Amino acid sequence: MTINPEAPVRVRIAPSPTGDPHVGTAYIGLINYIYARQRGGKFVLRIEDTDRARFVATSEQEIFNSLRWLGLSWDEGPDVGGPYGPYRQSERTEIYREHCDLLLANGTAYRCFCTAEELEAVRKQQMTAKLPPRYPGTCRHLKPEQVEGNLATGKPFVVRMIVPPHAGEATTSTTFRDELRGDITFEHNNVDDQVLMKSDGFPTYHLANVVDDHLMHITDVIRAEEWISSTPKHVLLYRAFGWQQPRFWHMPLLRNLDKSKISKRKNPVSLIYYRQAGFLPEAMINFLGLMGGGMPSPTAETAAGQPAAKASEADIFSLSDMLARFEVKNIRLGSPVFDLTKLKWLNGEYIRAASPESFFASLRSTILSDSYLSQIAALVQTRIETLGEFGNLTHFFFADDVLPTPEVFIPKKRTLEDTLAFAAEQLTVLEATDWTHETLEPALKQLGEEKQWSVKENFMLLRAIITGSTMSPPLLESMIVFGKARSLDRVRRFLDTQKKLATGKR
Ligand code: GLU
């Protein structure tokens, strides 16, 4: 049962607040936004925060800020409300529980009491036998009295959905239509009895996503290709509930230059980075619009795989151009390459085309903003004798690249190799640490102790990487003002450059 084609269009993006807002969210957000606006439909923002282990408190606000920065406004969402709220999944747990009970009652789901150890033992056996890891269905066959007994003793359980065949049925595969690809069929022996409700009472992504898309009257699920393999589970859930399913569109994934899925190791993926590093929102939107195609562009091959040898005028368009000329039939399924060189070229085009006033306004709203400058001023006030020296100590806050020479970054008695290995460890620690003095200092010191790097060596190396020099305002405070996204990018770029230098190809 698919959605009534006449139903008014409603689309959504459903980011999980697990870290910095991702360029992929903006890319998928843009396509949803255009699709809704072109059809007089509604664009919904839903926060999928049921994964409490990966939850990051500041992330939701950063998602809002980044999408607004790009000009992608939503009609319904946690901060603006709407008729089908709440729009934050953590506030909907009761709804999921009720829906899970419906499935338990109609026999399309069951309680599973298997312990983590039991599941692990099965997984090991399957691996030894070179079988794909699958839940063996043990608890599918529990008798009602066994279930009652387990419940009475308070044994923890999850709820799993029954992937057909149900007893006595013949269904062995699920087919759904992807609007960009046509029919896609999944054999059920590749689909596990998916957990719907975890033992902590929180739903999994699959249950919450389907229940919400239904209750929020979503007509079109436009999301990234990586969710294709989840879709058969969702289709089975729509059937289990007896609901109409939405249309599914899976956009091609953004890729690194080497075609791997876009990752922070190869490209900055945080929208915060792009904003703070001075990319203009118009350029960013234009670039993301090039990614999956959609515009009638003569340089279609650019986004379809090859990094642009030459970018052309036709690659330059605004959000309103996209609203006027974007067509889903132009979407290409080749892997769009997130090519920073091209993004920079585009950004340069926008900078050159801006009036002097608006260029200056862009600087004033980012790297020359009062809040940024005043924080930097506070760091150097006690360290300079004339105002003219301000730049001597602070250039690294304004430069994009600072590359310390080996004399500056290799501590005495350390080798280049040791130093780079330690810098890579620093990066891992920094990635995992909250960006405050109280958390950064002990985290770095602990790493130093583990690897037997003195505090002096440890901080000297990081200072060299971040500031390019052995002298700077206080390091951690500087990194906090400079921001996590840009600091991490600097360390990654340093390591990357050193790697290239070592292998002789710059
Ligand atoms: N929460 C998922 C995400 O983080 C949503 C995927 C979907 O759109 O269904 O991308």
Coordinates of C-alpha atoms and ligand atoms in Angstrom, one line a residue:
M1 CA 0.0 0.0 0.0
T2 CA 1.7 3.2 -1.1
I3 CA 0.7 6.7 -0.3
N4 CA -2.1 8.4 -2.1
P5 CA -0.5 10.4 -5.0
E6 CA -2.8 13.3 -4.3
A7 CA -1.7 13.7 -0.7
P8 CA -0.1 17.1 0.0
V9 CA 3.6 16.7 -0.1
R10 CA 5.3 16.5 3.3
V11 CA 9.0 15.7 3.6
R12 CA 11.4 15.6 6.5
I13 CA 15.0 15.5 7.5
A14 CA 15.7 13.5 10.6
P15 CA 19.3 14.2 11.9
S16 CA 20.6 12.6 15.0
P17 CA 22.3 15.0 17.4
T18 CA 25.5 13.0 17.8
G19 CA 28.1 15.6 17.1
D20 CA 28.8 18.5 14.8
P21 CA 26.2 19.1 12.1
H22 CA 27.3 17.2 9.0
V23 CA 27.6 18.4 5.5
G24 CA 25.5 15.3 4.5
T25 CA 22.6 16.7 6.6
A26 CA 22.7 20.0 4.7
Y27 CA 22.9 18.1 1.3
I28 CA 19.9 16.0 2.0
G29 CA 18.2 19.0 3.7
L30 CA 18.6 21.0 0.6
I31 CA 17.0 18.4 -1.7
N32 CA 14.1 18.0 0.7
Y33 CA 13.7 21.7 1.0
I34 CA 13.6 22.2 -2.7
Y35 CA 11.2 19.3 -3.2
A36 CA 8.8 20.7 -0.7
R37 CA 9.0 24.3 -1.8
Q38 CA 8.5 23.4 -5.4
R39 CA 5.3 21.5 -4.6
G40 CA 3.8 23.9 -2.1
G41 CA 4.5 21.2 0.5
K42 CA 5.9 21.2 4.1
F43 CA 9.5 20.6 5.2
V44 CA 9.7 19.1 8.6
L45 CA 12.8 18.9 10.9
R46 CA 12.7 16.0 13.3
I47 CA 15.5 15.3 15.8
E48 CA 16.2 11.6 16.2
D49 CA 17.8 11.5 19.6
T50 CA 17.0 8.0 20.8
D51 CA 20.6 6.8 20.7
R52 CA 21.4 8.1 24.2
A53 CA 25.0 6.7 24.2
R54 CA 26.0 8.9 21.2
F55 CA 23.8 11.9 22.3
V56 CA 25.7 15.3 22.3
A57 CA 23.8 18.0 24.2
T58 CA 25.0 21.0 22.0
S59 CA 24.4 19.2 18.7
E60 CA 20.7 20.0 18.2
Q61 CA 21.2 23.8 18.5
E62 CA 24.2 23.6 16.2
I63 CA 22.0 21.7 13.6
F64 CA 19.4 24.5 13.8
N65 CA 22.1 27.2 13.5
S66 CA 23.8 25.6 10.5
L67 CA 20.7 24.9 8.5
R68 CA 19.5 28.5 9.1
W69 CA 22.9 29.8 8.2
L70 CA 22.4 28.1 4.8
G71 CA 18.9 29.5 4.4
L72 CA 17.1 26.2 4.7
S73 CA 14.1 27.0 6.9
W74 CA 11.7 24.4 8.1
D75 CA 7.9 24.6 8.6
E76 CA 7.7 22.3 11.5
G77 CA 10.3 21.2 14.1
P78 CA 11.2 21.1 17.7
D79 CA 11.9 24.8 17.9
V80 CA 9.0 26.1 15.7
G81 CA 6.3 23.5 16.7
G82 CA 3.7 22.2 14.3
P83 CA 0.5 20.1 14.3
Y84 CA 2.2 16.7 14.6
G85 CA 4.7 17.3 17.4
P86 CA 6.6 16.7 19.5
Y87 CA 9.4 16.7 16.9
R88 CA 12.1 15.4 19.2
Q89 CA 12.0 11.6 19.5
S90 CA 13.1 11.5 23.1
E91 CA 9.7 13.2 23.9
R92 CA 7.8 10.6 22.1
T93 CA 8.8 7.4 23.9
E94 CA 5.2 6.8 25.1
I95 CA 4.0 6.8 21.5
Y96 CA 6.6 4.2 20.5
R97 CA 5.8 2.0 23.4
E98 CA 2.1 2.0 22.4
H99 CA 2.9 1.2 18.9
C100 CA 5.3 -1.5 19.9
D101 CA 2.4 -3.0 21.9
L102 CA 0.2 -3.0 18.8
L103 CA 2.8 -5.1 17.0
L104 CA 3.1 -7.5 20.0
A105 CA -0.6 -7.8 20.0
N106 CA -1.0 -8.5 16.3
G107 CA 1.7 -11.1 16.3
T108 CA 4.2 -9.3 14.1
A109 CA 6.7 -8.7 16.9
Y110 CA 7.9 -10.7 19.9
R111 CA 9.8 -10.2 23.1
C112 CA 13.4 -11.6 23.1
F113 CA 15.0 -12.4 26.4
C114 CA 18.3 -13.6 25.0
T115 CA 21.3 -12.2 26.9
A116 CA 24.2 -10.4 25.3
E117 CA 26.4 -13.5 26.1
E118 CA 24.0 -15.9 24.4
L119 CA 23.9 -13.7 21.4
E120 CA 27.6 -13.4 21.3
A121 CA 28.0 -17.2 21.5
V122 CA 25.7 -17.6 18.5
R123 CA 27.6 -14.9 16.6
K124 CA 30.9 -16.7 17.2
Q125 CA 29.5 -20.0 15.9
Q126 CA 28.2 -18.3 12.8
M127 CA 31.5 -16.6 12.2
T128 CA 33.3 -19.9 12.5
A129 CA 30.9 -21.5 10.1
K130 CA 31.4 -18.5 7.8
L131 CA 27.7 -17.7 8.0
P132 CA 26.4 -14.1 8.1
P133 CA 25.7 -13.0 11.7
R134 CA 22.0 -13.3 12.3
Y135 CA 19.6 -13.6 15.2
P136 CA 18.6 -17.3 15.2
G137 CA 15.0 -16.6 16.1
T138 CA 15.2 -18.4 19.5
C139 CA 12.6 -16.3 21.2
R140 CA 10.2 -16.3 18.3
H141 CA 9.0 -19.7 19.5
L142 CA 8.5 -19.0 23.2
K143 CA 5.2 -20.2 24.6
P144 CA 3.0 -17.5 26.2
E145 CA 3.6 -19.1 29.6
Q146 CA 7.4 -18.9 29.1
V147 CA 7.0 -15.2 28.2
E148 CA 4.8 -14.6 31.3
G149 CA 7.3 -16.4 33.5
N150 CA 10.2 -14.3 32.2
L151 CA 8.2 -11.1 32.6
A152 CA 7.2 -12.1 36.2
T153 CA 10.8 -12.6 37.2
G154 CA 11.7 -9.2 35.7
K155 CA 14.0 -10.6 33.0
P156 CA 15.2 -7.8 30.7
F157 CA 14.0 -8.1 27.1
V158 CA 14.0 -6.3 23.7
V159 CA 11.2 -6.4 21.2
R160 CA 12.0 -7.8 17.8
M161 CA 10.0 -7.7 14.6
I162 CA 9.2 -11.0 12.8
V163 CA 10.8 -10.9 9.4
P164 CA 8.5 -13.2 7.3
P165 CA 7.9 -15.9 6.7
H166 CA 5.7 -16.0 9.7
A167 CA 4.8 -19.6 10.6
G168 CA 3.1 -21.2 7.6
E169 CA 3.7 -18.4 5.2
A170 CA 5.8 -18.3 2.0
T171 CA 7.0 -14.8 1.8
T172 CA 10.7 -14.8 1.3
S173 CA 11.6 -11.4 -0.1
T174 CA 10.5 -7.7 0.1
T175 CA 10.4 -5.4 -2.9
F176 CA 10.0 -1.7 -2.7
R177 CA 10.2 1.1 -5.3
D178 CA 12.9 3.6 -5.1
E179 CA 11.8 6.6 -7.1
L180 CA 15.3 7.1 -8.4
R181 CA 16.3 3.5 -9.0
G182 CA 13.1 1.5 -9.6
D183 CA 12.3 -1.7 -7.8
I184 CA 14.7 -3.1 -5.2
T185 CA 14.3 -6.5 -3.8
F186 CA 15.8 -7.9 -0.6
E187 CA 15.8 -11.6 0.2
H188 CA 14.7 -12.1 3.7
N189 CA 17.5 -14.4 4.6
N190 CA 19.6 -11.2 4.5
V191 CA 17.2 -9.4 6.9
D192 CA 17.5 -9.9 10.6
D193 CA 14.6 -10.0 13.1
Q194 CA 15.3 -6.4 13.8
V195 CA 15.2 -5.1 17.3
L196 CA 12.4 -2.5 17.6
M197 CA 12.5 -1.6 21.3
K198 CA 15.7 -1.8 23.4
S199 CA 15.8 -3.1 26.9
D200 CA 16.1 0.5 28.2
G201 CA 12.6 1.2 26.8
F202 CA 14.0 3.3 24.0
P203 CA 13.0 2.5 20.4
T204 CA 15.5 1.7 17.7
Y205 CA 15.9 4.0 14.7
H206 CA 13.7 1.7 12.6
L207 CA 10.6 1.7 14.8
A208 CA 10.8 5.4 15.7
N209 CA 11.5 6.4 12.2
V210 CA 8.5 4.5 10.7
V211 CA 6.1 5.5 13.5
D212 CA 7.0 9.2 13.1
D213 CA 7.0 9.3 9.4
H214 CA 3.5 7.8 9.5
L215 CA 2.1 10.0 12.3
M216 CA 3.7 13.1 10.7
H217 CA 2.0 12.3 7.4
I218 CA 5.3 12.2 5.5
T219 CA 4.7 11.5 1.8
D220 CA 8.3 11.3 0.6
V221 CA 11.3 10.0 2.4
I222 CA 14.3 11.5 0.7
R223 CA 17.4 10.4 2.4
A224 CA 20.9 9.1 1.7
E225 CA 21.6 5.9 -0.1
E226 CA 23.1 4.3 3.0
W227 CA 19.6 3.8 4.3
I228 CA 18.6 1.6 1.4
S229 CA 19.3 -1.6 3.3
S230 CA 17.1 -0.4 6.2
T231 CA 14.2 0.3 3.8
P232 CA 12.9 -3.4 3.6
K233 CA 12.7 -3.4 7.4
H234 CA 10.7 -0.2 7.2
V235 CA 8.4 -1.6 4.5
L236 CA 7.8 -4.7 6.6
L237 CA 6.9 -2.4 9.5
Y238 CA 4.4 -0.4 7.4
R239 CA 2.8 -3.7 6.5
A240 CA 2.8 -4.9 10.1
F241 CA 1.0 -1.8 11.1
G242 CA -1.3 -1.9 8.1
W243 CA -0.2 1.6 7.0
Q244 CA 0.4 3.2 3.6
Q245 CA 4.1 3.5 2.9
P246 CA 5.7 6.8 1.7
R247 CA 7.6 7.1 -1.6
F248 CA 11.3 6.5 -1.0
W249 CA 14.1 8.4 -2.7
H250 CA 17.7 7.5 -1.9
M251 CA 20.2 10.2 -2.9
P252 CA 23.8 9.2 -3.9
L253 CA 26.3 9.5 -1.0
L254 CA 28.9 12.2 -0.9
R255 CA 32.3 10.8 -1.6
N256 CA 35.9 11.7 -0.9
L257 CA 38.2 12.2 -3.9
D258 CA 39.2 8.5 -3.7
K259 CA 35.5 7.5 -3.9
S260 CA 35.2 6.3 -0.3
K261 CA 32.2 7.6 1.7
I262 CA 32.9 11.1 2.8
S263 CA 34.8 11.1 6.1
K264 CA 36.5 13.6 8.4
R265 CA 39.8 11.9 7.8
K266 CA 39.8 13.1 4.2
N267 CA 37.5 16.2 4.2
P268 CA 36.1 18.5 6.9
V269 CA 32.5 17.3 7.4
S270 CA 31.3 19.7 10.0
L271 CA 29.2 22.6 8.9
I272 CA 30.6 24.5 11.8
Y273 CA 34.0 24.2 10.2
Y274 CA 32.8 25.7 6.9
R275 CA 31.1 28.6 8.6
Q276 CA 34.0 29.4 10.8
A277 CA 36.6 28.9 8.0
G278 CA 34.8 31.6 6.0
F279 CA 32.9 29.7 3.4
L280 CA 29.9 31.7 2.2
P281 CA 26.5 30.1 2.7
E282 CA 25.6 30.8 -0.9
A283 CA 28.7 29.0 -2.1
M284 CA 28.0 26.1 0.2
I285 CA 24.4 25.7 -1.0
N286 CA 25.5 26.0 -4.6
F287 CA 28.2 23.4 -4.1
L288 CA 25.8 21.0 -2.4
G289 CA 23.3 21.6 -5.2
L290 CA 25.9 20.4 -7.7
M291 CA 26.4 17.2 -5.8
G292 CA 23.4 15.0 -6.7
G293 CA 22.6 16.9 -9.8
G294 CA 19.1 18.1 -10.3
M295 CA 20.0 21.3 -12.2
P296 CA 20.2 21.2 -16.0
S297 CA 24.0 21.5 -16.0
P298 CA 26.2 21.1 -19.0
T299 CA 29.0 20.0 -16.8
A300 CA 27.0 17.1 -15.4
E301 CA 30.0 14.9 -15.3
T302 CA 31.5 17.1 -12.6
A303 CA 29.3 15.9 -9.9
A304 CA 28.8 12.4 -11.4
G305 CA 32.2 11.2 -10.4
Q306 CA 35.1 13.1 -11.8
P307 CA 36.6 16.0 -9.9
A308 CA 36.1 19.1 -12.0
A309 CA 39.0 19.7 -14.3
K310 CA 37.4 23.0 -15.1
A311 CA 34.4 24.5 -13.4
S312 CA 32.1 26.5 -15.5
E313 CA 29.6 29.4 -15.3
A314 CA 26.8 27.0 -15.5
D315 CA 27.9 25.5 -12.2
I316 CA 27.0 28.7 -10.5
F317 CA 23.4 29.0 -9.2
S318 CA 21.6 30.3 -6.2
L319 CA 18.9 28.7 -4.0
S320 CA 16.2 30.6 -5.9
D321 CA 17.7 29.3 -9.3
M322 CA 17.4 25.9 -7.8
L323 CA 13.8 26.4 -6.8
A324 CA 13.1 27.5 -10.4
R325 CA 15.0 24.9 -12.3
F326 CA 15.8 21.9 -10.2
E327 CA 14.2 18.7 -11.5
V328 CA 14.3 15.3 -9.9
K329 CA 14.7 13.7 -13.3
N330 CA 18.1 15.3 -13.5
I331 CA 19.4 13.7 -10.4
R332 CA 22.3 11.4 -11.2
L333 CA 23.1 8.3 -9.3
G334 CA 26.9 8.4 -9.9
S335 CA 28.9 9.2 -6.8
P336 CA 29.2 12.9 -6.2
V337 CA 32.7 13.9 -5.2
F338 CA 33.0 16.4 -2.4
D339 CA 35.9 18.2 -4.0
L340 CA 37.2 20.9 -1.7
T341 CA 39.2 22.4 -4.6
K342 CA 35.9 23.0 -6.4
L343 CA 34.2 24.3 -3.4
K344 CA 37.0 26.8 -2.8
W345 CA 36.8 27.9 -6.5
L346 CA 33.1 28.5 -6.1
N347 CA 33.6 30.4 -2.9
G348 CA 36.2 32.5 -4.6
E349 CA 33.7 33.3 -7.4
Y350 CA 31.1 34.4 -4.8
I351 CA 33.7 36.5 -3.0
R352 CA 34.7 38.2 -6.2
A353 CA 31.2 38.8 -7.2
A354 CA 30.2 40.4 -3.9
S355 CA 30.0 44.2 -3.5
P356 CA 32.8 45.5 -1.3
E357 CA 30.2 46.3 1.3
S358 CA 28.8 42.8 1.4
F359 CA 32.4 41.2 1.3
F360 CA 33.3 43.3 4.3
A361 CA 30.0 42.4 6.0
S362 CA 30.9 38.7 5.5
L363 CA 34.2 39.2 7.2
R364 CA 32.6 41.1 10.0
S365 CA 30.1 38.3 10.6
T366 CA 32.8 35.6 10.7
I367 CA 36.5 36.0 11.3
L368 CA 36.3 39.7 12.1
S369 CA 33.3 39.6 14.3
D370 CA 33.4 41.5 17.5
S371 CA 32.9 38.4 19.6
Y372 CA 35.8 36.6 17.9
L373 CA 38.1 39.6 18.1
S374 CA 37.3 40.5 21.7
Q375 CA 38.1 36.9 22.8
I376 CA 41.4 37.1 21.0
A377 CA 42.2 40.5 22.4
A378 CA 41.6 39.2 25.9
L379 CA 44.3 36.5 25.3
V380 CA 47.0 38.9 24.2
Q381 CA 46.4 42.0 26.3
T382 CA 49.1 41.1 28.9
R383 CA 51.5 39.9 26.3
I384 CA 52.1 42.9 24.0
E385 CA 53.7 46.3 24.4
T386 CA 52.2 48.1 21.5
L387 CA 48.9 47.6 19.8
G388 CA 50.9 47.1 16.6
E389 CA 52.2 43.8 18.0
F390 CA 48.7 42.4 18.1
G391 CA 49.2 40.6 14.7
N392 CA 52.5 39.1 15.7
L393 CA 50.9 36.9 18.3
T394 CA 47.6 36.3 16.6
H395 CA 48.1 35.7 12.9
F396 CA 47.2 32.0 13.3
F397 CA 43.7 32.9 14.3
F398 CA 43.2 34.5 10.9
A399 CA 45.3 32.3 8.6
D400 CA 44.0 29.2 7.0
D401 CA 47.3 27.3 6.9
V402 CA 50.1 27.4 9.4
L403 CA 52.8 24.9 8.7
P404 CA 55.5 24.7 11.4
T405 CA 58.9 23.6 10.2
P406 CA 60.4 20.4 11.7
E407 CA 62.8 22.5 13.9
V408 CA 59.7 24.1 15.4
F409 CA 57.5 21.0 16.0
I410 CA 60.0 18.1 16.7
P411 CA 61.0 18.2 20.4
K412 CA 64.7 17.7 21.1
K413 CA 65.5 14.0 21.5
R414 CA 62.5 13.0 19.5
T415 CA 62.4 11.7 15.9
L416 CA 60.1 12.9 13.2
E417 CA 58.4 9.5 13.2
D418 CA 57.8 9.5 17.0
T419 CA 56.5 13.0 16.8
L420 CA 54.0 12.4 14.0
A421 CA 52.8 9.2 15.8
F422 CA 52.2 11.2 18.9
A423 CA 50.5 14.0 17.0
A424 CA 48.1 11.4 15.6
E425 CA 47.3 10.3 19.1
Q426 CA 46.7 13.8 20.1
L427 CA 44.2 14.1 17.3
T428 CA 42.3 11.1 18.5
V429 CA 42.1 12.5 22.0
L430 CA 41.1 15.9 20.8
E431 CA 38.3 14.4 18.6
A432 CA 36.9 12.6 21.6
T433 CA 37.1 15.5 24.1
D434 CA 34.7 18.3 25.0
W435 CA 36.1 21.6 24.0
T436 CA 36.7 23.1 27.5
H437 CA 39.8 23.8 29.5
E438 CA 38.7 21.5 32.2
T439 CA 38.4 18.5 29.8
L440 CA 41.2 19.2 27.3
E441 CA 44.0 19.6 29.8
P442 CA 43.6 16.3 31.7
A443 CA 42.9 14.4 28.5
L444 CA 46.1 15.6 26.9
K445 CA 48.1 15.1 30.1
Q446 CA 46.8 11.6 30.4
L447 CA 47.9 10.8 26.9
G448 CA 51.3 12.3 27.6
E449 CA 51.6 10.0 30.7
E450 CA 50.6 7.0 28.8
K451 CA 53.1 7.6 26.0
Q452 CA 55.8 9.1 28.2
W453 CA 55.8 12.5 26.6
S454 CA 56.5 15.3 29.1
V455 CA 53.9 18.0 29.5
K456 CA 56.3 20.4 27.9
E457 CA 56.9 18.3 24.8
N458 CA 53.2 17.4 24.5
F459 CA 52.0 21.0 24.6
M460 CA 54.9 22.3 22.6
L461 CA 54.0 20.0 19.7
L462 CA 50.4 21.0 19.8
R463 CA 51.3 24.6 20.0
A464 CA 53.5 24.3 17.0
I465 CA 50.7 22.6 15.0
I466 CA 48.0 25.0 16.0
T467 CA 49.9 28.3 15.9
G468 CA 52.9 27.5 13.7
S469 CA 55.2 28.8 16.4
T470 CA 56.8 28.1 19.8
M471 CA 55.4 31.3 21.2
S472 CA 51.7 32.0 21.4
P473 CA 48.9 33.1 23.7
P474 CA 47.9 30.3 26.1
L475 CA 47.4 27.3 24.0
L476 CA 44.2 25.7 25.3
E477 CA 42.4 29.1 25.5
S478 CA 43.5 29.8 22.0
M479 CA 42.2 26.5 20.8
I480 CA 38.9 27.1 22.5
V481 CA 38.5 30.5 20.8
F482 CA 39.7 29.1 17.5
G483 CA 37.0 26.4 17.8
K484 CA 37.0 22.6 17.8
A485 CA 36.2 22.1 14.1
R486 CA 39.0 24.4 12.9
S487 CA 41.5 23.1 15.4
L488 CA 40.9 19.5 14.4
D489 CA 41.1 20.5 10.8
R490 CA 44.5 22.1 11.5
V491 CA 45.9 19.0 13.1
R492 CA 44.5 16.7 10.4
R493 CA 46.0 19.0 7.7
F494 CA 49.3 19.0 9.5
L495 CA 49.4 15.2 9.6
D496 CA 48.3 15.0 6.0
T497 CA 51.0 17.4 4.8
Q498 CA 53.7 15.6 6.7
K499 CA 52.6 12.3 5.2
K500 CA 52.7 13.7 1.7
L501 CA 56.1 15.2 2.4
A502 CA 57.4 11.8 3.7
T503 CA 56.2 10.0 0.6
G504 CA 57.6 12.8 -1.6
K505 CA 54.4 13.9 -3.3
R506 CA 53.2 17.3 -2.4
Ligands
GLU1 N1 18.4 9.6 12.0 C1 18.8 9.2 10.7 C2 20.1 10.0 10.3 O1 20.8 10.4 11.2 C3 17.7 9.5 9.7 C4 17.7 8.7 8.4 C5 16.4 8.9 7.7 O2 16.3 9.9 7.1 O3 15.6 8.0 7.7 O4 20.4 10.3 9.2

